Amino acid sequence: MQKTESVNKYLPWAALGVFTLLVLAFKMGGYPLTDNDEALYSQVAKELLGRKDWWTLYWHNEPWFIHAPLSMWIQAACFKLFGISEVSARLNSLI
């Protein structure tokens, strides 16, 4: 009985979280990559997929040390899992 009450206590919060993700994901791939940063980070993540070295970021085959790599690593993992598209490029922002 006590376990059911604790599950019911968190169910509205879980439902709110799922609803929020659905709202944020709505039309996520409906338009092309818009600003320079979004396209640049996608290109860096794309270049990570073609290299064995995931420690060094590259942009147009030149080492790129402007930002921390975690966001590009997540984006490259999304590209690897779901293919290269606008939707998978924006998944790391949704996460």
PDB file of C-alpha atoms in Angstrom:
ATOM      1  CA  MET A   1       0.000   0.000   0.000  1.00  0.00           C
ATOM      2  CA  GLN A   2       2.784   2.395   0.905  1.00  0.00           C
ATOM      3  CA  LYS A   3       4.649   1.747  -2.358  1.00  0.00           C
ATOM      4  CA  THR A   4       1.560   2.597  -4.417  1.00  0.00           C
ATOM      5  CA  GLU A   5       1.147   5.876  -2.564  1.00  0.00           C
ATOM      6  CA  SER A   6       4.743   6.896  -3.288  1.00  0.00           C
ATOM      7  CA  VAL A   7       4.317   6.054  -6.988  1.00  0.00           C
ATOM      8  CA  ASN A   8       1.098   8.054  -7.137  1.00  0.00           C
ATOM      9  CA  LYS A   9       2.887  10.948  -5.461  1.00  0.00           C
ATOM     10  CA  TYR A  10       5.391  11.289  -8.331  1.00  0.00           C
ATOM     11  CA  LEU A  11       3.089  10.389 -11.226  1.00  0.00           C
ATOM     12  CA  PRO A  12       1.886  13.975 -11.885  1.00  0.00           C
ATOM     13  CA  TRP A  13       5.492  15.203 -11.982  1.00  0.00           C
ATOM     14  CA  ALA A  14       6.475  12.451 -14.407  1.00  0.00           C
ATOM     15  CA  ALA A  15       3.473  13.273 -16.604  1.00  0.00           C
ATOM     16  CA  LEU A  16       4.429  16.952 -16.551  1.00  0.00           C
ATOM     17  CA  GLY A  17       7.989  16.052 -17.572  1.00  0.00           C
ATOM     18  CA  VAL A  18       6.812  13.917 -20.493  1.00  0.00           C
ATOM     19  CA  PHE A  19       4.401  16.644 -21.593  1.00  0.00           C
ATOM     20  CA  THR A  20       7.188  19.244 -21.449  1.00  0.00           C
ATOM     21  CA  LEU A  21       9.481  17.068 -23.580  1.00  0.00           C
ATOM     22  CA  LEU A  22       6.727  16.602 -26.150  1.00  0.00           C
ATOM     23  CA  VAL A  23       6.096  20.348 -26.331  1.00  0.00           C
ATOM     24  CA  LEU A  24       9.807  21.084 -26.729  1.00  0.00           C
ATOM     25  CA  ALA A  25      10.242  18.364 -29.356  1.00  0.00           C
ATOM     26  CA  PHE A  26       7.269  19.535 -31.435  1.00  0.00           C
ATOM     27  CA  LYS A  27       8.484  20.527 -34.911  1.00  0.00           C
ATOM     28  CA  MET A  28      12.094  20.174 -33.811  1.00  0.00           C
ATOM     29  CA  GLY A  29      13.154  19.112 -37.300  1.00  0.00           C
ATOM     30  CA  GLY A  30      10.617  21.211 -39.192  1.00  0.00           C
ATOM     31  CA  TYR A  31      13.085  23.915 -40.184  1.00  0.00           C
ATOM     32  CA  PRO A  32      16.758  23.917 -41.207  1.00  0.00           C
ATOM     33  CA  LEU A  33      19.659  24.787 -38.940  1.00  0.00           C
ATOM     34  CA  THR A  34      19.247  28.517 -38.519  1.00  0.00           C
ATOM     35  CA  ASP A  35      22.019  30.351 -36.741  1.00  0.00           C
ATOM     36  CA  ASN A  36      25.748  30.081 -37.209  1.00  0.00           C
ATOM     37  CA  ASP A  37      26.377  28.327 -33.896  1.00  0.00           C
ATOM     38  CA  GLU A  38      23.895  25.542 -34.561  1.00  0.00           C
ATOM     39  CA  ALA A  39      25.415  24.780 -37.961  1.00  0.00           C
ATOM     40  CA  LEU A  40      28.983  25.102 -36.683  1.00  0.00           C
ATOM     41  CA  TYR A  41      28.457  22.716 -33.761  1.00  0.00           C
ATOM     42  CA  SER A  42      26.768  20.245 -36.102  1.00  0.00           C
ATOM     43  CA  GLN A  43      29.741  20.375 -38.456  1.00  0.00           C
ATOM     44  CA  VAL A  44      32.172  19.803 -35.576  1.00  0.00           C
ATOM     45  CA  ALA A  45      30.090  16.833 -34.380  1.00  0.00           C
ATOM     46  CA  LYS A  46      29.976  15.465 -37.929  1.00  0.00           C
ATOM     47  CA  GLU A  47      33.749  15.650 -38.182  1.00  0.00           C
ATOM     48  CA  LEU A  48      34.065  13.803 -34.864  1.00  0.00           C
ATOM     49  CA  LEU A  49      32.282  10.832 -36.420  1.00  0.00           C
ATOM     50  CA  GLY A  50      34.859  10.551 -39.196  1.00  0.00           C
ATOM     51  CA  ARG A  51      37.866  10.543 -36.883  1.00  0.00           C
ATOM     52  CA  LYS A  52      39.250   8.105 -34.352  1.00  0.00           C
ATOM     53  CA  ASP A  53      40.269  11.007 -32.098  1.00  0.00           C
ATOM     54  CA  TRP A  54      37.285  12.171 -30.031  1.00  0.00           C
ATOM     55  CA  TRP A  55      39.471  14.248 -27.697  1.00  0.00           C
ATOM     56  CA  THR A  56      40.363  16.902 -30.253  1.00  0.00           C
ATOM     57  CA  LEU A  57      37.589  18.826 -31.954  1.00  0.00           C
ATOM     58  CA  TYR A  58      38.021  19.767 -35.615  1.00  0.00           C
ATOM     59  CA  TRP A  59      36.287  22.296 -37.804  1.00  0.00           C
ATOM     60  CA  HIS A  60      37.102  22.081 -41.526  1.00  0.00           C
ATOM     61  CA  ASN A  61      39.990  19.728 -40.720  1.00  0.00           C
ATOM     62  CA  GLU A  62      41.631  22.287 -38.406  1.00  0.00           C
ATOM     63  CA  PRO A  63      41.875  21.763 -34.626  1.00  0.00           C
ATOM     64  CA  TRP A  64      39.161  23.783 -32.883  1.00  0.00           C
ATOM     65  CA  PHE A  65      39.596  24.593 -29.208  1.00  0.00           C
ATOM     66  CA  ILE A  66      36.921  27.253 -28.710  1.00  0.00           C
ATOM     67  CA  HIS A  67      34.387  25.352 -26.562  1.00  0.00           C
ATOM     68  CA  ALA A  68      34.290  22.420 -24.179  1.00  0.00           C
ATOM     69  CA  PRO A  69      33.639  19.179 -26.062  1.00  0.00           C
ATOM     70  CA  LEU A  70      30.729  17.669 -24.071  1.00  0.00           C
ATOM     71  CA  SER A  71      27.982  19.194 -26.203  1.00  0.00           C
ATOM     72  CA  MET A  72      29.669  18.097 -29.444  1.00  0.00           C
ATOM     73  CA  TRP A  73      30.238  14.590 -28.038  1.00  0.00           C
ATOM     74  CA  ILE A  74      26.543  14.270 -27.209  1.00  0.00           C
ATOM     75  CA  GLN A  75      25.597  15.620 -30.624  1.00  0.00           C
ATOM     76  CA  ALA A  76      27.989  13.216 -32.368  1.00  0.00           C
ATOM     77  CA  ALA A  77      26.500  10.327 -30.372  1.00  0.00           C
ATOM     78  CA  CYS A  78      23.018  11.422 -31.491  1.00  0.00           C
ATOM     79  CA  PHE A  79      24.266  11.527 -35.099  1.00  0.00           C
ATOM     80  CA  LYS A  80      25.654   8.014 -34.721  1.00  0.00           C
ATOM     81  CA  LEU A  81      22.448   6.648 -33.177  1.00  0.00           C
ATOM     82  CA  PHE A  82      19.817   8.439 -35.262  1.00  0.00           C
ATOM     83  CA  GLY A  83      21.642   9.553 -38.411  1.00  0.00           C
ATOM     84  CA  ILE A  84      22.684  13.035 -39.456  1.00  0.00           C
ATOM     85  CA  SER A  85      19.660  15.330 -39.578  1.00  0.00           C
ATOM     86  CA  GLU A  86      18.274  18.533 -38.089  1.00  0.00           C
ATOM     87  CA  VAL A  87      16.375  16.531 -35.484  1.00  0.00           C
ATOM     88  CA  SER A  88      19.420  14.627 -34.256  1.00  0.00           C
ATOM     89  CA  ALA A  89      21.447  17.865 -34.306  1.00  0.00           C
ATOM     90  CA  ARG A  90      18.971  19.403 -31.862  1.00  0.00           C
ATOM     91  CA  LEU A  91      18.559  16.401 -29.564  1.00  0.00           C
ATOM     92  CA  ASN A  92      21.423  17.432 -27.286  1.00  0.00           C
ATOM     93  CA  SER A  93      19.611  20.706 -26.584  1.00  0.00           C
ATOM     94  CA  LEU A  94      16.477  18.776 -25.702  1.00  0.00           C
ATOM     95  CA  ILE A  95      18.397  16.507 -23.344  1.00  0.00           C
TER      96      ILE A  95
END
